[in-house]
Amino acid sequence: MVYSISAMRSPSVPSVCNWCRSTSNGIRNTNISLLLKKEPFYRKVFARMSSPDSDSSSLKVAASNKVRVPGGQGDGSLSLTDQLENPETGLEDHLVLHDVNDPTIEHEKKLEDEEKFVEPPSRYHEIDNEQDSASSTLAGEEASAPIDGTESIEEDEARTRTIPPPGTGQRIYEIDPLLNNYREHLDYRYGQYKRLRDTIDKYEGGLEVFSRGYEKFGFTRSATGITYREWAPGAKSAALIGDFNNWNPNADIMTQNEFGIWEIFLPNNADGSPPIPHGSRVKIRMDTPSGIKDSIPAWIKFSVQAPGEIPYNGIYYDPPEEEKYVFKHPRPKKPKSIRIYESHVGMSSTEPKINTYVNFRDDVLPRIKRLGYNAVQIMAIQEHSYYASFGYHVTNFFAPSSRCGTPDDLKSLVDRAHELGLLVLMDIVHSHASNNVLDGLNMFDGTDSHYFHSGSRGYHWMWDSRLFNYGSWEVLRFLLSNARWWLEEYRFDGFRFDGVTSMMYTHHGLQVAFTGNYSEYFGFTTDVDAVIYLMLVNDVIHGLHPEAVSIGEDVSGMPTFCIPVEDGGVGFDYRLHMAIADKWIELLKKRDEDWKVGDIVYTLTNRRWLEKCVAYAESHDQALVGDKTIAFWLMDKDMYEFMALDRPATPLIDRGIALHKMIRLITMGLGGEGYLNFMGNEFGHPEWIDFPRGDQHLPGGEVIPGNNFSFDKCRRRFDLGDADYLRYHGMQEFDQAMQHLEETYGFMTSEHQYVSRKDEGDRIIVFERGNLVFVFNFHWSNSYSDYRVGCLKPGKYKIVLDSDDPLFGGFCRIDHRAEYFSSDGWYDDRPHSFLVYAPCRTAVVYALADDGLETDKR
């Protein structure tokens, strides 16, 4: 019999709190120091250096005409189609994708492609002098030099790895027959991809070689000196300047080849020392269509901001061998199910300051491991001059952010994570770039169409940033090499690609509501060049490192997004299930009575077959100023006064803590094959993230007030989750138990998922995932005794997770000593069922008692 009870705190069952455990895990303070703390690197750099030549001409930023260079390649920014069909095509002749529903046009286009296809020549001349050959050899060794037995084995493996050739690209039609209606577009896309792979094979020695651009461009060291190369076809002249030559623009003049690549070789000093000292500042001075400008080299490996200055300075980073970090630990194996702790090193301190790689390594990584996550995703790694951009306005793509330490500090962080068995994923930004001219890629050679599309197509009006031209040969080299650089130099285990929706469509997903109609994905608004780039970068990632993970931030639901490239897909391992977080925010703005459990289930399960998703209830996006975290939506200002256990909670706090746990568990249980949490949200971190900022003065005279450059809300109060006298602690304990439950049972990647009940009246959701049965009661007041739930397998069931456990801040309304025996007979379309007690606002997970698994890891 089922009956309701109207009071959340007063279940009509005997008190069973004598079984409850009042103890909780203590936190072991692991403080392993792999590197000695040193003074900030930039202070050592600038303490002994003179200022750059103050007589340099000021930069004049102006619209520029298209620049022609010897060889007829324009400024190098050609679309893929133009380059492949006609190397002499001008910059602005971009591919126009005709309507895929018009087979006549598509057929004619294919015929034109077949008739006109001509491969471009190599984009830089063969290096045939001894000095450059030595430079090339050493650069390849420095990328990941053998350091011990383990590393030597991995280097041997890396040399034998090859990127597999393209497949047929036809399996997508077996997976989703509806794609046959868009075969013209998809076959054209795959044909262009294969053609580009063939061209790279023919003129660059293959994608494996093409993606090692850092061995040719930027600074490369050889036994006899240093070679510096830069692609800047719009520049009229170029010179390398820096502390090493007293910023003399006439000392080291560079020469240009027919492809717009500038080059200079600097021999070693007479005493054999390198011509550019480690840690010294460097820039390239160019005479451009926009005037004389000094720029940080595009392939710079480190850049810092001098005290009191705004633009960053490029740093020649090549420490002595004894100072280079030596990796000690192999990469962990890719887990079957991935549980990601999204983090930001700079704001990871409990103190109001910018944290360091070393402190994150010693203090935060052990915490992540203890909480039960198996991967850490790190944001804001690529250098960005504007801290408040959250790392998304990248200025120097090959340089780790110097705010948090040196490149070697970052390497020690990654190595420590590997020692703990954690994958390290990097939040990589290839969707756009900072529009900074002095220390970024914008107007690098004086033209607005160098690395980016020209005009409005190259500008993202909402992000105020520049958009890459993925049809440019050298842009492809730059970005593909960038992804590989982070995998091999820093040994990251994969990427979360930011802003992929913006890349794949010419409208960038702005002011567009995707309905799921396939014509929204395969038509005029698709940027085929960008999609092909994503296919190529996934080829590089998975071809060279099969254990690596690639995750794409796509809100559109692009079909084939997570299908392997060889089968015709884009090639990502996972898509971020962004609709889930939006759904929770939508519901939290409503009364509990207006929630629809069917709507919740639909959103969580609405994903494409065989395309894996990473689910999350909230990420860093919801934590930013202007938005609110789930905890803040639920509990608001009561969080400031009623989270201590020595004073009574308010109804708002009770409701908030209960729903916070339920929302996170059902998101993990139904939402995808992976799970993500932003640091601090596991315990309901109060307030929002507000980066230090001053007042912003808009052109119209309006002033947007800042926060007086305060770091107070740009940190993570981990101490709140650790304090066992605060209610935050119970929320943190629940999140930890949730992670360990998934580790034990692996339910996220189970092929068995069945929702047996979505009862709008009772507000009950029952589903099976793997061998577990999940029971959620979202009712705000009704508790149900002897509530029958269906199950697939017969036997005796036990409780393996209970959100009402006092350890998690619950009310101890369920006796964990109870046994639940199934009975035969169909119920909710299941062959068996058992009876449970379902208190209001609780989530309980049941497992077969004789499965032999050890479940209590708290």
Short mmCIF file of N, CA and C in Angstrom, two decimals, residues 164-172 190 193-194 535 539 563-571:
data_model
loop_
_atom_site.label_atom_id
_atom_site.label_comp_id
_atom_site.label_asym_id
_atom_site.label_seq_id
_atom_site.Cartn_x
_atom_site.Cartn_y
_atom_site.Cartn_z
N PRO A 164 46.85 6.70 -38.88
CA PRO A 164 46.22 5.83 -39.88
C PRO A 164 45.66 6.61 -41.06
N PRO A 165 45.65 6.03 -42.23
CA PRO A 165 45.07 6.71 -43.40
C PRO A 165 43.56 6.83 -43.26
N PRO A 166 42.95 7.70 -44.04
CA PRO A 166 41.49 7.84 -43.96
C PRO A 166 40.78 6.53 -44.30
N GLY A 167 39.61 6.35 -43.72
CA GLY A 167 38.78 5.19 -44.03
C GLY A 167 37.84 5.51 -45.18
N THR A 168 36.75 4.77 -45.23
CA THR A 168 35.77 5.00 -46.31
C THR A 168 34.79 6.12 -45.97
N GLY A 169 34.61 6.38 -44.68
CA GLY A 169 33.69 7.43 -44.27
C GLY A 169 32.23 7.10 -44.50
N GLN A 170 31.89 5.81 -44.60
CA GLN A 170 30.52 5.42 -44.94
C GLN A 170 29.73 4.83 -43.78
N ARG A 171 30.38 4.51 -42.68
CA ARG A 171 29.66 3.83 -41.60
C ARG A 171 28.61 4.73 -40.95
N ILE A 172 28.76 6.03 -41.07
CA ILE A 172 27.78 6.93 -40.45
C ILE A 172 26.38 6.66 -40.98
N TYR A 190 33.73 14.61 -46.58
CA TYR A 190 34.74 13.59 -46.38
C TYR A 190 35.71 13.54 -47.56
N TYR A 193 38.20 16.24 -47.01
CA TYR A 193 39.12 15.80 -45.95
C TYR A 193 40.16 14.83 -46.50
N LYS A 194 39.73 13.83 -47.27
CA LYS A 194 40.67 12.86 -47.83
C LYS A 194 41.64 13.53 -48.80
N MET A 535 38.36 17.29 -37.82
CA MET A 535 38.65 15.91 -38.19
C MET A 535 40.16 15.66 -38.19
N ASP A 539 42.45 13.24 -35.82
CA ASP A 539 43.39 12.27 -36.40
C ASP A 539 44.73 12.33 -35.69
N ILE A 563 31.55 10.34 -33.73
CA ILE A 563 31.81 9.14 -34.52
C ILE A 563 33.24 9.23 -35.04
N PRO A 564 34.01 8.12 -35.04
CA PRO A 564 35.39 8.19 -35.53
C PRO A 564 35.49 8.77 -36.94
N VAL A 565 36.59 9.44 -37.20
CA VAL A 565 36.80 10.09 -38.50
C VAL A 565 36.77 9.05 -39.62
N GLU A 566 37.36 7.90 -39.39
CA GLU A 566 37.42 6.88 -40.44
C GLU A 566 36.02 6.41 -40.86
N ASP A 567 35.04 6.60 -39.97
CA ASP A 567 33.67 6.20 -40.28
C ASP A 567 32.84 7.34 -40.86
N GLY A 568 33.46 8.51 -41.01
CA GLY A 568 32.76 9.66 -41.57
C GLY A 568 32.40 10.71 -40.55
N GLY A 569 32.79 10.51 -39.28
CA GLY A 569 32.45 11.45 -38.23
C GLY A 569 33.50 12.51 -38.03
N VAL A 570 33.25 13.38 -37.04
CA VAL A 570 34.18 14.46 -36.72
C VAL A 570 35.29 13.96 -35.82
N GLY A 571 35.05 12.90 -35.03
CA GLY A 571 36.14 12.21 -34.37
C GLY A 571 36.30 12.44 -32.89
#
